[in-house]
PDB file of C-alpha atoms in Angstrom:
ATOM      1  CA  MET A 262     -51.030   8.374  35.485  1.00 43.00           C
ATOM      2  CA  THR A 263     -48.600  10.170  37.821  1.00 42.00           C
ATOM      3  CA  ARG A 264     -45.460  11.772  36.466  1.00 43.00           C
ATOM      4  CA  ARG A 265     -43.417   9.230  38.518  1.00 44.00           C
ATOM      5  CA  THR A 266     -45.209   6.292  36.935  1.00 38.00           C
ATOM      6  CA  PHE A 267     -44.843   7.729  33.444  1.00 38.00           C
ATOM      7  CA  VAL A 268     -41.033   8.018  33.828  1.00 39.00           C
ATOM      8  CA  GLN A 269     -40.831   4.403  35.343  1.00 42.00           C
ATOM      9  CA  GLN A 270     -42.714   3.039  32.433  1.00 39.00           C
ATOM     10  CA  ALA A 271     -40.750   4.989  29.802  1.00 41.00           C
ATOM     11  CA  ALA A 272     -37.473   3.826  31.203  1.00 41.00           C
ATOM     12  CA  ALA A 273     -38.771   0.179  31.119  1.00 37.00           C
ATOM     13  CA  LEU A 274     -39.735   0.454  27.436  1.00 35.00           C
ATOM     14  CA  ALA A 275     -36.376   1.915  26.710  1.00 39.00           C
ATOM     15  CA  SER A 276     -34.665  -1.108  28.402  1.00 36.00           C
ATOM     16  CA  VAL A 277     -36.712  -3.540  26.478  1.00 35.00           C
ATOM     17  CA  ALA A 278     -35.974  -1.872  23.109  1.00 37.00           C
ATOM     18  CA  ALA A 279     -32.293  -2.111  23.850  1.00 40.00           C
ATOM     19  CA  LEU A 280     -32.296  -5.821  24.227  1.00 38.00           C
ATOM     20  CA  PRO A 281     -30.948  -8.041  21.328  1.00 42.00           C
ATOM     21  CA  GLY A 282     -33.662  -8.852  18.906  1.00 40.00           C
ATOM     22  CA  ALA A 283     -35.979  -6.210  20.337  1.00 37.00           C
ATOM     23  CA  ALA A 284     -37.783  -3.683  17.976  1.00 39.00           C
ATOM     24  CA  GLY A 285     -35.659  -0.694  17.448  1.00 46.00           C
ATOM     25  CA  ALA A 286     -32.402  -2.485  18.350  1.00 52.00           C
ATOM     26  CA  GLN A 287     -29.347  -1.834  16.265  1.00 61.00           C
ATOM     27  CA  PRO A 288     -28.538  -5.055  14.337  1.00 75.00           C
ATOM     28  CA  ALA A 289     -25.276  -6.720  15.051  1.00 91.00           C
ATOM     29  CA  TRP A 290     -22.461  -5.690  12.712  1.00 96.00           C
ATOM     30  CA  PRO A 291     -22.045  -6.738  10.022  1.00 97.00           C
ATOM     31  CA  SER A 292     -25.690  -7.085   8.732  1.00 96.00           C
ATOM     32  CA  ARG A 293     -25.184  -6.018   5.183  1.00 97.00           C
ATOM     33  CA  PRO A 294     -22.493  -5.988   2.452  1.00 98.00           C
ATOM     34  CA  ILE A 295     -19.171  -4.095   3.030  1.00 98.00           C
ATOM     35  CA  ARG A 296     -17.702  -1.900   0.451  1.00 98.00           C
ATOM     36  CA  TRP A 297     -13.911  -2.059   0.096  1.00 98.00           C
ATOM     37  CA  ILE A 298     -12.502   0.923  -1.933  1.00 98.00           C
ATOM     38  CA  VAL A 299      -9.300   0.153  -3.841  1.00 96.00           C
ATOM     39  CA  PRO A 300      -7.901   3.630  -5.092  1.00 94.00           C
ATOM     40  CA  PHE A 301      -6.134   1.808  -8.061  1.00 90.00           C
ATOM     41  CA  LEU A 302      -6.983   0.161 -11.269  1.00 88.00           C
ATOM     42  CA  PRO A 303      -8.150  -3.472 -11.450  1.00 90.00           C
ATOM     43  CA  GLY A 304      -5.290  -5.947 -12.136  1.00 85.00           C
ATOM     44  CA  THR A 305      -2.749  -3.891 -10.197  1.00 85.00           C
ATOM     45  CA  ALA A 306      -0.744  -5.168  -7.267  1.00 86.00           C
ATOM     46  CA  PRO A 307      -3.048  -3.469  -4.688  1.00 90.00           C
ATOM     47  CA  ASP A 308      -6.205  -4.777  -6.514  1.00 92.00           C
ATOM     48  CA  MET A 309      -4.729  -8.345  -6.507  1.00 90.00           C
ATOM     49  CA  THR A 310      -3.825  -8.017  -2.868  1.00 93.00           C
ATOM     50  CA  VAL A 311      -7.373  -6.975  -1.987  1.00 96.00           C
ATOM     51  CA  ARG A 312      -8.896  -9.781  -4.046  1.00 95.00           C
ATOM     52  CA  ALA A 313      -6.645 -12.437  -2.245  1.00 95.00           C
ATOM     53  CA  VAL A 314      -8.068 -11.312   1.146  1.00 97.00           C
ATOM     54  CA  ALA A 315     -11.724 -10.159   0.531  1.00 97.00           C
ATOM     55  CA  GLU A 316     -13.226 -13.545  -0.337  1.00 95.00           C
ATOM     56  CA  PRO A 317     -12.010 -15.162   3.008  1.00 97.00           C
ATOM     57  CA  LEU A 318     -13.025 -11.937   4.878  1.00 98.00           C
ATOM     58  CA  SER A 319     -16.589 -12.320   3.462  1.00 97.00           C
ATOM     59  CA  GLU A 320     -16.664 -15.888   4.817  1.00 97.00           C
ATOM     60  CA  ILE A 321     -15.324 -15.012   8.223  1.00 97.00           C
ATOM     61  CA  LEU A 322     -17.693 -11.978   8.659  1.00 98.00           C
ATOM     62  CA  GLY A 323     -20.717 -13.588   7.018  1.00 97.00           C
ATOM     63  CA  GLN A 324     -21.309 -10.632   4.583  1.00 97.00           C
ATOM     64  CA  PRO A 325     -20.133 -10.038   1.116  1.00 98.00           C
ATOM     65  CA  VAL A 326     -17.052  -7.766   0.823  1.00 98.00           C
ATOM     66  CA  VAL A 327     -17.509  -5.948  -2.488  1.00 98.00           C
ATOM     67  CA  ILE A 328     -14.432  -4.421  -4.141  1.00 97.00           C
ATOM     68  CA  ASP A 329     -14.789  -1.007  -5.614  1.00 97.00           C
ATOM     69  CA  ASN A 330     -11.905   0.312  -7.724  1.00 96.00           C
ATOM     70  CA  LYS A 331     -11.747   4.101  -7.555  1.00 94.00           C
ATOM     71  CA  ALA A 332      -8.586   4.963  -9.329  1.00 89.00           C
ATOM     72  CA  GLY A 333      -7.237   8.502  -9.983  1.00 87.00           C
ATOM     73  CA  ALA A 334      -5.105  11.314  -8.712  1.00 85.00           C
ATOM     74  CA  ALA A 335      -2.317   8.892  -7.323  1.00 84.00           C
ATOM     75  CA  GLY A 336      -4.908   7.108  -5.099  1.00 90.00           C
ATOM     76  CA  ASN A 337      -6.479  10.404  -3.763  1.00 93.00           C
ATOM     77  CA  ILE A 338      -9.878   9.961  -5.303  1.00 94.00           C
ATOM     78  CA  GLY A 339     -10.569   6.722  -3.650  1.00 95.00           C
ATOM     79  CA  ALA A 340      -9.074   7.994  -0.292  1.00 96.00           C
ATOM     80  CA  GLN A 341     -11.263  10.991  -0.389  1.00 97.00           C
ATOM     81  CA  GLN A 342     -14.496   8.872  -0.804  1.00 96.00           C
ATOM     82  CA  ALA A 343     -13.510   6.667   2.012  1.00 97.00           C
ATOM     83  CA  ALA A 344     -12.631   9.460   4.275  1.00 96.00           C
ATOM     84  CA  ARG A 345     -16.189  11.036   3.753  1.00 96.00           C
ATOM     85  CA  ALA A 346     -18.088   7.748   4.281  1.00 96.00           C
ATOM     86  CA  GLN A 347     -20.253   7.001   7.205  1.00 96.00           C
ATOM     87  CA  PRO A 348     -18.152   5.706  10.235  1.00 96.00           C
ATOM     88  CA  ASP A 349     -20.305   2.523  10.501  1.00 96.00           C
ATOM     89  CA  GLY A 350     -17.852  -0.108   9.469  1.00 97.00           C
ATOM     90  CA  TYR A 351     -19.330  -0.761   6.069  1.00 98.00           C
ATOM     91  CA  THR A 352     -16.751   1.202   3.986  1.00 98.00           C
ATOM     92  CA  TRP A 353     -13.109   0.173   3.984  1.00 98.00           C
ATOM     93  CA  VAL A 354     -10.165   1.443   2.027  1.00 98.00           C
ATOM     94  CA  TYR A 355      -6.964  -0.184   0.823  1.00 97.00           C
ATOM     95  CA  SER A 356      -4.409   2.045   2.367  1.00 96.00           C
ATOM     96  CA  ALA A 357      -0.702   1.846   1.216  1.00 90.00           C
ATOM     97  CA  THR A 358       2.696   3.540   0.771  1.00 89.00           C
ATOM     98  CA  PRO A 359       1.329   6.138  -1.669  1.00 89.00           C
ATOM     99  CA  MET A 360      -1.600   7.137   0.615  1.00 93.00           C
ATOM    100  CA  ALA A 361       0.817   8.112   3.379  1.00 93.00           C
ATOM    101  CA  GLY A 362       3.211   9.736   0.827  1.00 92.00           C
ATOM    102  CA  ASN A 363       0.539  11.831  -0.618  1.00 93.00           C
ATOM    103  CA  MET A 364       0.394  13.861   2.518  1.00 95.00           C
ATOM    104  CA  ARG A 365       3.721  15.476   1.413  1.00 94.00           C
ATOM    105  CA  MET A 366       3.419  15.070  -2.366  1.00 91.00           C
ATOM    106  CA  TYR A 367       0.133  17.072  -2.538  1.00 93.00           C
ATOM    107  CA  LYS A 368      -0.685  20.481  -1.082  1.00 93.00           C
ATOM    108  CA  ALA A 369      -4.359  19.460  -0.949  1.00 94.00           C
ATOM    109  CA  PRO A 370      -4.846  15.721  -1.262  1.00 94.00           C
ATOM    110  CA  GLY A 371      -8.447  16.081   0.170  1.00 95.00           C
ATOM    111  CA  TYR A 372      -7.887  14.049   3.282  1.00 96.00           C
ATOM    112  CA  ASP A 373      -5.660  13.636   6.182  1.00 97.00           C
ATOM    113  CA  VAL A 374      -4.329  10.132   6.384  1.00 97.00           C
ATOM    114  CA  MET A 375      -3.707  10.304  10.235  1.00 97.00           C
ATOM    115  CA  SER A 376      -6.854  12.138  11.372  1.00 97.00           C
ATOM    116  CA  ASP A 377      -9.429  10.956   8.859  1.00 97.00           C
ATOM    117  CA  PHE A 378      -8.827   7.173   9.144  1.00 98.00           C
ATOM    118  CA  ILE A 379      -8.199   4.432  11.655  1.00 98.00           C
ATOM    119  CA  HIS A 380      -5.420   2.140  10.286  1.00 98.00           C
ATOM    120  CA  VAL A 381      -6.849  -1.311  11.108  1.00 98.00           C
ATOM    121  CA  SER A 382      -4.027  -3.730   9.985  1.00 98.00           C
ATOM    122  CA  ARG A 383      -1.389  -4.168   7.446  1.00 97.00           C
ATOM    123  CA  LEU A 384      -2.101  -6.945   4.884  1.00 97.00           C
ATOM    124  CA  ALA A 385       1.240  -7.473   3.290  1.00 94.00           C
ATOM    125  CA  SER A 386       4.453  -5.896   2.316  1.00 92.00           C
ATOM    126  CA  SER A 387       6.485  -6.240  -0.804  1.00 90.00           C
ATOM    127  CA  ASP A 388      10.166  -5.918  -1.578  1.00 90.00           C
ATOM    128  CA  VAL A 389      11.323  -3.519  -4.519  1.00 93.00           C
ATOM    129  CA  LEU A 390      13.709  -4.860  -7.067  1.00 96.00           C
ATOM    130  CA  LEU A 391      16.395  -2.879  -9.014  1.00 97.00           C
ATOM    131  CA  VAL A 392      16.043  -4.231 -12.625  1.00 98.00           C
ATOM    132  CA  VAL A 393      17.514  -3.626 -16.023  1.00 98.00           C
ATOM    133  CA  SER A 394      16.936  -4.943 -19.437  1.00 97.00           C
ATOM    134  CA  ALA A 395      18.402  -8.578 -19.745  1.00 96.00           C
ATOM    135  CA  GLU A 396      20.128  -7.143 -23.036  1.00 95.00           C
ATOM    136  CA  SER A 397      21.931  -4.360 -21.154  1.00 96.00           C
ATOM    137  CA  GLY A 398      24.967  -6.363 -20.414  1.00 94.00           C
ATOM    138  CA  MET A 399      24.764  -5.293 -16.730  1.00 97.00           C
ATOM    139  CA  ARG A 400      24.680  -7.950 -14.081  1.00 96.00           C
ATOM    140  CA  THR A 401      25.415  -6.292 -10.808  1.00 96.00           C
ATOM    141  CA  THR A 402      24.549  -3.002  -8.942  1.00 97.00           C
ATOM    142  CA  LYS A 403      28.218  -2.051  -9.389  1.00 96.00           C
ATOM    143  CA  ASP A 404      27.750  -2.440 -13.221  1.00 97.00           C
ATOM    144  CA  LEU A 405      24.958   0.088 -13.115  1.00 97.00           C
ATOM    145  CA  ILE A 406      26.593   2.613 -10.944  1.00 97.00           C
ATOM    146  CA  ASP A 407      29.880   2.445 -12.898  1.00 97.00           C
ATOM    147  CA  ARG A 408      27.925   3.044 -16.090  1.00 97.00           C
ATOM    148  CA  MET A 409      26.262   6.153 -14.620  1.00 97.00           C
ATOM    149  CA  ARG A 410      29.575   7.416 -13.504  1.00 96.00           C
ATOM    150  CA  GLN A 411      31.116   6.966 -16.818  1.00 96.00           C
ATOM    151  CA  GLN A 412      28.012   8.694 -18.512  1.00 95.00           C
ATOM    152  CA  PRO A 413      26.869  11.185 -15.986  1.00 91.00           C
ATOM    153  CA  GLY A 414      23.306  12.210 -16.711  1.00 91.00           C
ATOM    154  CA  LYS A 415      23.004  10.118 -19.805  1.00 95.00           C
ATOM    155  CA  LEU A 416      21.248   7.056 -18.327  1.00 97.00           C
ATOM    156  CA  ASN A 417      17.434   7.207 -17.526  1.00 97.00           C
ATOM    157  CA  TYR A 418      15.071   5.436 -15.242  1.00 97.00           C
ATOM    158  CA  GLY A 419      11.327   5.033 -15.284  1.00 96.00           C
ATOM    159  CA  SER A 420       8.661   5.161 -12.499  1.00 93.00           C
ATOM    160  CA  GLY A 421       4.913   5.203 -12.064  1.00 87.00           C
ATOM    161  CA  GLY A 422       4.868   9.051 -11.915  1.00 86.00           C
ATOM    162  CA  VAL A 423       6.362  12.029 -10.328  1.00 85.00           C
ATOM    163  CA  GLY A 424       6.411  11.486  -6.495  1.00 84.00           C
ATOM    164  CA  SER A 425       5.556   7.867  -6.792  1.00 86.00           C
ATOM    165  CA  PRO A 426       7.345   5.403  -4.169  1.00 87.00           C
ATOM    166  CA  ASN A 427       9.638   4.125  -7.048  1.00 90.00           C
ATOM    167  CA  HIS A 428      10.457   7.571  -8.169  1.00 91.00           C
ATOM    168  CA  LEU A 429      11.528   8.808  -4.743  1.00 91.00           C
ATOM    169  CA  GLY A 430      13.287   5.446  -4.041  1.00 92.00           C
ATOM    170  CA  ALA A 431      15.287   5.831  -7.238  1.00 94.00           C
ATOM    171  CA  GLU A 432      16.343   9.432  -6.238  1.00 92.00           C
ATOM    172  CA  LEU A 433      17.434   8.077  -2.789  1.00 92.00           C
ATOM    173  CA  LEU A 434      19.584   5.488  -4.584  1.00 94.00           C
ATOM    174  CA  LEU A 435      21.081   8.027  -6.838  1.00 94.00           C
ATOM    175  CA  SER A 436      21.774  10.332  -3.950  1.00 92.00           C
ATOM    176  CA  VAL A 437      23.511   7.687  -1.821  1.00 92.00           C
ATOM    177  CA  ALA A 438      25.592   6.346  -4.785  1.00 94.00           C
ATOM    178  CA  GLY A 439      26.541   9.907  -5.793  1.00 93.00           C
ATOM    179  CA  VAL A 440      25.437   9.498  -9.535  1.00 95.00           C
ATOM    180  CA  GLN A 441      22.917  11.170 -11.720  1.00 94.00           C
ATOM    181  CA  ALA A 442      20.189   9.788 -14.111  1.00 96.00           C
ATOM    182  CA  VAL A 443      17.266  11.185 -15.870  1.00 96.00           C
ATOM    183  CA  HIS A 444      13.740  10.437 -14.579  1.00 96.00           C
ATOM    184  CA  VAL A 445      11.068   9.387 -17.094  1.00 96.00           C
ATOM    185  CA  PRO A 446       7.622   9.338 -15.370  1.00 93.00           C
ATOM    186  CA  TYR A 447       4.799   7.004 -16.762  1.00 91.00           C
ATOM    187  CA  LYS A 448       1.180   6.454 -15.874  1.00 84.00           C
ATOM    188  CA  GLY A 449       2.076   3.463 -13.843  1.00 83.00           C
ATOM    189  CA  THR A 450       4.844   1.183 -12.933  1.00 89.00           C
ATOM    190  CA  VAL A 451       3.751  -1.528 -15.334  1.00 89.00           C
ATOM    191  CA  ASP A 452       4.274   1.056 -18.253  1.00 92.00           C
ATOM    192  CA  ALA A 453       7.618   1.883 -17.059  1.00 94.00           C
ATOM    193  CA  VAL A 454       8.662  -1.814 -16.879  1.00 95.00           C
ATOM    194  CA  ASN A 455       7.362  -2.334 -20.380  1.00 95.00           C
ATOM    195  CA  ALA A 456       9.424   0.605 -21.612  1.00 97.00           C
ATOM    196  CA  LEU A 457      12.415  -0.985 -19.849  1.00 97.00           C
ATOM    197  CA  ILE A 458      11.790  -4.283 -21.591  1.00 97.00           C
ATOM    198  CA  GLY A 459      11.714  -2.289 -24.878  1.00 95.00           C
ATOM    199  CA  ARG A 460      15.117  -0.714 -24.059  1.00 96.00           C
ATOM    200  CA  GLN A 461      13.592   2.695 -23.881  1.00 96.00           C
ATOM    201  CA  LEU A 462      14.952   3.055 -20.213  1.00 97.00           C
ATOM    202  CA  ASP A 463      18.167   1.895 -18.456  1.00 97.00           C
ATOM    203  CA  PHE A 464      16.725   0.833 -15.070  1.00 98.00           C
ATOM    204  CA  ALA A 465      13.627   0.868 -12.899  1.00 97.00           C
ATOM    205  CA  LEU A 466      12.612  -0.063  -9.197  1.00 96.00           C
ATOM    206  CA  PRO A 467       9.263  -1.860  -9.410  1.00 94.00           C
ATOM    207  CA  ILE A 468       7.719  -3.785  -6.498  1.00 91.00           C
ATOM    208  CA  PHE A 469       8.340  -7.472  -6.682  1.00 90.00           C
ATOM    209  CA  SER A 470       5.074  -8.566  -8.074  1.00 88.00           C
ATOM    210  CA  VAL A 471       5.473  -6.277 -11.092  1.00 91.00           C
ATOM    211  CA  GLY A 472       9.247  -7.088 -11.761  1.00 93.00           C
ATOM    212  CA  LEU A 473       9.395 -10.795 -10.814  1.00 93.00           C
ATOM    213  CA  PRO A 474       7.439 -12.254 -13.926  1.00 93.00           C
ATOM    214  CA  HIS A 475       9.836 -10.557 -16.415  1.00 96.00           C
ATOM    215  CA  VAL A 476      12.853 -11.517 -14.515  1.00 96.00           C
ATOM    216  CA  ALA A 477      11.574 -15.216 -14.446  1.00 95.00           C
ATOM    217  CA  SER A 478      10.883 -14.966 -18.155  1.00 96.00           C
ATOM    218  CA  GLY A 479      14.446 -13.670 -18.813  1.00 97.00           C
ATOM    219  CA  ARG A 480      13.433 -10.363 -20.261  1.00 97.00           C
ATOM    220  CA  LEU A 481      14.773  -8.477 -17.078  1.00 98.00           C
ATOM    221  CA  THR A 482      17.766  -8.941 -14.922  1.00 98.00           C
ATOM    222  CA  ALA A 483      17.464  -8.346 -11.313  1.00 97.00           C
ATOM    223  CA  LEU A 484      20.638  -6.590  -9.922  1.00 97.00           C
ATOM    224  CA  ALA A 485      19.368  -6.210  -6.314  1.00 97.00           C
ATOM    225  CA  VAL A 486      16.625  -6.309  -3.803  1.00 95.00           C
ATOM    226  CA  ALA A 487      16.190  -2.959  -2.336  1.00 92.00           C
ATOM    227  CA  GLY A 488      15.274  -4.184   1.171  1.00 86.00           C
ATOM    228  CA  PRO A 489      16.955  -5.290   4.388  1.00 88.00           C
ATOM    229  CA  ARG A 490      17.336  -9.011   3.263  1.00 90.00           C
ATOM    230  CA  ARG A 491      17.203 -11.258   0.287  1.00 92.00           C
ATOM    231  CA  ASN A 492      13.897 -12.422  -1.067  1.00 91.00           C
ATOM    232  CA  ALA A 493      13.088 -16.266  -1.036  1.00 89.00           C
ATOM    233  CA  LYS A 494      11.711 -15.929  -4.606  1.00 90.00           C
ATOM    234  CA  LEU A 495      15.100 -14.808  -5.889  1.00 94.00           C
ATOM    235  CA  PRO A 496      17.512 -16.178  -3.391  1.00 94.00           C
ATOM    236  CA  ASP A 497      20.655 -15.495  -5.604  1.00 96.00           C
ATOM    237  CA  VAL A 498      19.930 -11.733  -5.925  1.00 96.00           C
ATOM    238  CA  PRO A 499      21.859  -9.778  -3.396  1.00 97.00           C
ATOM    239  CA  THR A 500      20.516  -6.685  -1.418  1.00 96.00           C
ATOM    240  CA  LEU A 501      21.551  -3.170  -2.353  1.00 95.00           C
ATOM    241  CA  ALA A 502      23.720  -3.178   0.787  1.00 94.00           C
ATOM    242  CA  GLU A 503      25.540  -6.446  -0.433  1.00 94.00           C
ATOM    243  CA  GLY A 504      26.148  -4.578  -3.716  1.00 92.00           C
ATOM    244  CA  GLY A 505      27.738  -1.735  -1.969  1.00 92.00           C
ATOM    245  CA  ILE A 506      24.832   0.719  -1.641  1.00 93.00           C
ATOM    246  CA  GLU A 507      24.349   1.167   2.137  1.00 89.00           C
ATOM    247  CA  GLY A 508      21.338   3.147   3.537  1.00 85.00           C
ATOM    248  CA  VAL A 509      18.697   2.454   0.963  1.00 88.00           C
ATOM    249  CA  SER A 510      16.061   0.171   2.129  1.00 84.00           C
ATOM    250  CA  LEU A 511      12.756   0.321   0.366  1.00 89.00           C
ATOM    251  CA  LEU A 512       9.722  -1.566   1.274  1.00 86.00           C
ATOM    252  CA  SER A 513       6.235  -1.126  -0.151  1.00 89.00           C
ATOM    253  CA  PHE A 514       3.243  -1.942   2.148  1.00 93.00           C
ATOM    254  CA  GLY A 515      -0.436  -2.081   1.904  1.00 95.00           C
ATOM    255  CA  GLY A 516      -3.291  -2.572   4.556  1.00 97.00           C
ATOM    256  CA  LEU A 517      -6.948  -1.910   5.570  1.00 98.00           C
ATOM    257  CA  SER A 518      -8.143   1.405   6.828  1.00 98.00           C
ATOM    258  CA  VAL A 519     -11.526   2.616   7.851  1.00 98.00           C
ATOM    259  CA  PRO A 520     -13.021   6.152   8.427  1.00 97.00           C
ATOM    260  CA  ALA A 521     -12.262   7.556  11.769  1.00 96.00           C
ATOM    261  CA  ARG A 522     -14.836   7.428  14.570  1.00 94.00           C
ATOM    262  CA  ILE A 523     -15.888   3.837  13.887  1.00 96.00           C
ATOM    263  CA  PRO A 524     -16.687   2.209  17.225  1.00 96.00           C
ATOM    264  CA  ALA A 525     -13.786   0.294  18.756  1.00 96.00           C
ATOM    265  CA  PRO A 526     -15.530  -3.136  18.838  1.00 96.00           C
ATOM    266  CA  ILE A 527     -15.918  -3.007  15.059  1.00 97.00           C
ATOM    267  CA  VAL A 528     -12.423  -2.082  14.476  1.00 97.00           C
ATOM    268  CA  ALA A 529     -11.278  -5.040  16.731  1.00 97.00           C
ATOM    269  CA  ARG A 530     -13.628  -7.415  14.905  1.00 97.00           C
ATOM    270  CA  ILE A 531     -12.139  -6.396  11.482  1.00 98.00           C
ATOM    271  CA  ASN A 532      -8.563  -6.639  12.838  1.00 98.00           C
ATOM    272  CA  ALA A 533      -9.212 -10.149  14.059  1.00 98.00           C
ATOM    273  CA  ALA A 534     -10.872 -11.105  10.771  1.00 98.00           C
ATOM    274  CA  VAL A 535      -7.925  -9.922   8.872  1.00 98.00           C
ATOM    275  CA  ARG A 536      -5.586 -11.974  11.147  1.00 98.00           C
ATOM    276  CA  GLU A 537      -7.539 -15.053  10.693  1.00 97.00           C
ATOM    277  CA  ALA A 538      -7.739 -14.598   6.783  1.00 97.00           C
ATOM    278  CA  LEU A 539      -4.015 -14.032   6.575  1.00 97.00           C
ATOM    279  CA  GLN A 540      -3.484 -17.453   8.275  1.00 96.00           C
ATOM    280  CA  ARG A 541      -5.280 -19.386   5.630  1.00 96.00           C
ATOM    281  CA  PRO A 542      -2.850 -21.348   3.407  1.00 96.00           C
ATOM    282  CA  ALA A 543      -4.664 -20.243   0.279  1.00 95.00           C
ATOM    283  CA  VAL A 544      -4.349 -16.637   1.091  1.00 95.00           C
ATOM    284  CA  HIS A 545      -0.729 -16.966   2.013  1.00 94.00           C
ATOM    285  CA  ALA A 546      -0.024 -18.766  -1.238  1.00 93.00           C
ATOM    286  CA  ARG A 547      -1.682 -16.001  -3.325  1.00 92.00           C
ATOM    287  CA  LEU A 548       0.120 -13.151  -1.609  1.00 92.00           C
ATOM    288  CA  THR A 549       3.560 -14.835  -1.585  1.00 90.00           C
ATOM    289  CA  ALA A 550       3.272 -15.853  -5.384  1.00 86.00           C
ATOM    290  CA  GLY A 551       4.568 -12.482  -6.548  1.00 78.00           C
ATOM    291  CA  GLY A 552       7.201 -12.240  -3.759  1.00 80.00           C
ATOM    292  CA  GLY A 553       5.104 -10.504  -1.230  1.00 85.00           C
ATOM    293  CA  THR A 554       4.853 -11.237   2.494  1.00 89.00           C
ATOM    294  CA  PRO A 555       1.632 -11.468   4.344  1.00 93.00           C
ATOM    295  CA  SER A 556       1.873  -9.351   7.378  1.00 91.00           C
ATOM    296  CA  TRP A 557      -0.880  -8.853   9.958  1.00 96.00           C
ATOM    297  CA  SER A 558      -0.296  -6.078  12.482  1.00 96.00           C
ATOM    298  CA  SER A 559      -2.091  -4.239  15.297  1.00 97.00           C
ATOM    299  CA  VAL A 560      -3.753  -0.949  14.805  1.00 97.00           C
ATOM    300  CA  GLU A 561      -0.931   0.629  16.738  1.00 97.00           C
ATOM    301  CA  ASP A 562       1.770  -0.876  14.702  1.00 97.00           C
ATOM    302  CA  TYR A 563       0.038  -0.134  11.199  1.00 97.00           C
ATOM    303  CA  THR A 564      -0.602   3.335  12.317  1.00 97.00           C
ATOM    304  CA  GLN A 565       2.956   3.925  13.236  1.00 97.00           C
ATOM    305  CA  GLN A 566       4.130   2.591   9.669  1.00 95.00           C
ATOM    306  CA  VAL A 567       1.877   4.940   7.978  1.00 96.00           C
ATOM    307  CA  ARG A 568       3.234   7.881  10.112  1.00 96.00           C
ATOM    308  CA  ALA A 569       6.931   6.757   9.481  1.00 94.00           C
ATOM    309  CA  GLN A 570       6.201   6.653   5.674  1.00 93.00           C
ATOM    310  CA  ILE A 571       5.169  10.276   5.757  1.00 94.00           C
ATOM    311  CA  ALA A 572       8.417  11.206   7.213  1.00 93.00           C
ATOM    312  CA  ASP A 573      10.419   9.090   4.819  1.00 90.00           C
ATOM    313  CA  THR A 574       8.598  10.660   1.897  1.00 92.00           C
ATOM    314  CA  GLU A 575       9.470  14.132   3.076  1.00 92.00           C
ATOM    315  CA  LYS A 576      13.188  13.079   3.290  1.00 88.00           C
ATOM    316  CA  MET A 577      13.134  11.530  -0.341  1.00 87.00           C
ATOM    317  CA  MET A 578      11.298  14.607  -1.680  1.00 88.00           C
ATOM    318  CA  LYS A 579      14.130  16.811  -0.488  1.00 87.00           C
ATOM    319  CA  LEU A 580      16.582  14.637  -2.171  1.00 82.00           C
ATOM    320  CA  ALA A 581      14.681  14.824  -5.420  1.00 81.00           C
ATOM    321  CA  ARG A 582      14.157  18.497  -4.949  1.00 84.00           C
ATOM    322  CA  LEU A 583      10.320  18.082  -5.324  1.00 85.00           C
ATOM    323  CA  GLU A 584       7.806  20.618  -4.019  1.00 89.00           C
ATOM    324  CA  PRO A 585       4.261  19.530  -3.193  1.00 89.00           C
ATOM    325  CA  GLN A 586       1.982  19.689  -6.151  1.00 86.00           C
TER     326      GLN A 586
END
């Protein structure tokens, strides 16, 4: 066999191997189950959001989407695992407001949210509620602000931990209103809300899905929605701006991200699947039940939202006089 003939035959064999269904060809994506890391505990708002979307995504993509809760270190443990995963499309991570904020809250979070991930799409956003105990006697934002002015530094509020979004949001509120209150951190927002119900706290700023059930049951009073507009689940509750506090607009978001360097066609496939899933009535109903808003986005839009959250976190940390941990 001449050298020329050998090269021609080798090229022909390579061409055949590259054809769909040929031996050695890469199987079409996805060809096996997908692992979706949720860096928070089961039963939390992020976990429930993912579970609402995972089942329809499994149907759309034709492969199981398996949820893997990896809680710890304010979401950093799960994010670290996702950042180190193979960029093959078979590992996803639920990315959200804390994941972006951790870029400023921690000196060494163990990943870079902008360079280690592709932010595929937002899934949903959620308003934040300003709530007090129903037994507090306060009914408006003005009532709370007036009480803090009458008793400077005497009232307290709870959050899901130092540097958590509801801690930083509360500090922004206090700064704009020109009042003071004592921060009491808890292991999670649910614990802080339970303490508020037990009258161990004076107010809190949970996301809608955490606060709404207790407002509906009459145990908490919602003073305001800390967003740009009223929420359809509580149409009679004004915004903070309507209550006299301008410049405080808090919105929690969550989405789907994947390790960087995943091929663009796979990213596009996931993004399209998310869009289709969020359009399903059953998914829409589950996500809106707690006051959230299903919210598909392009890769570019979601990436910009994550980047903006980093800047917002830095601003609020300065107001709270917090240094990176």
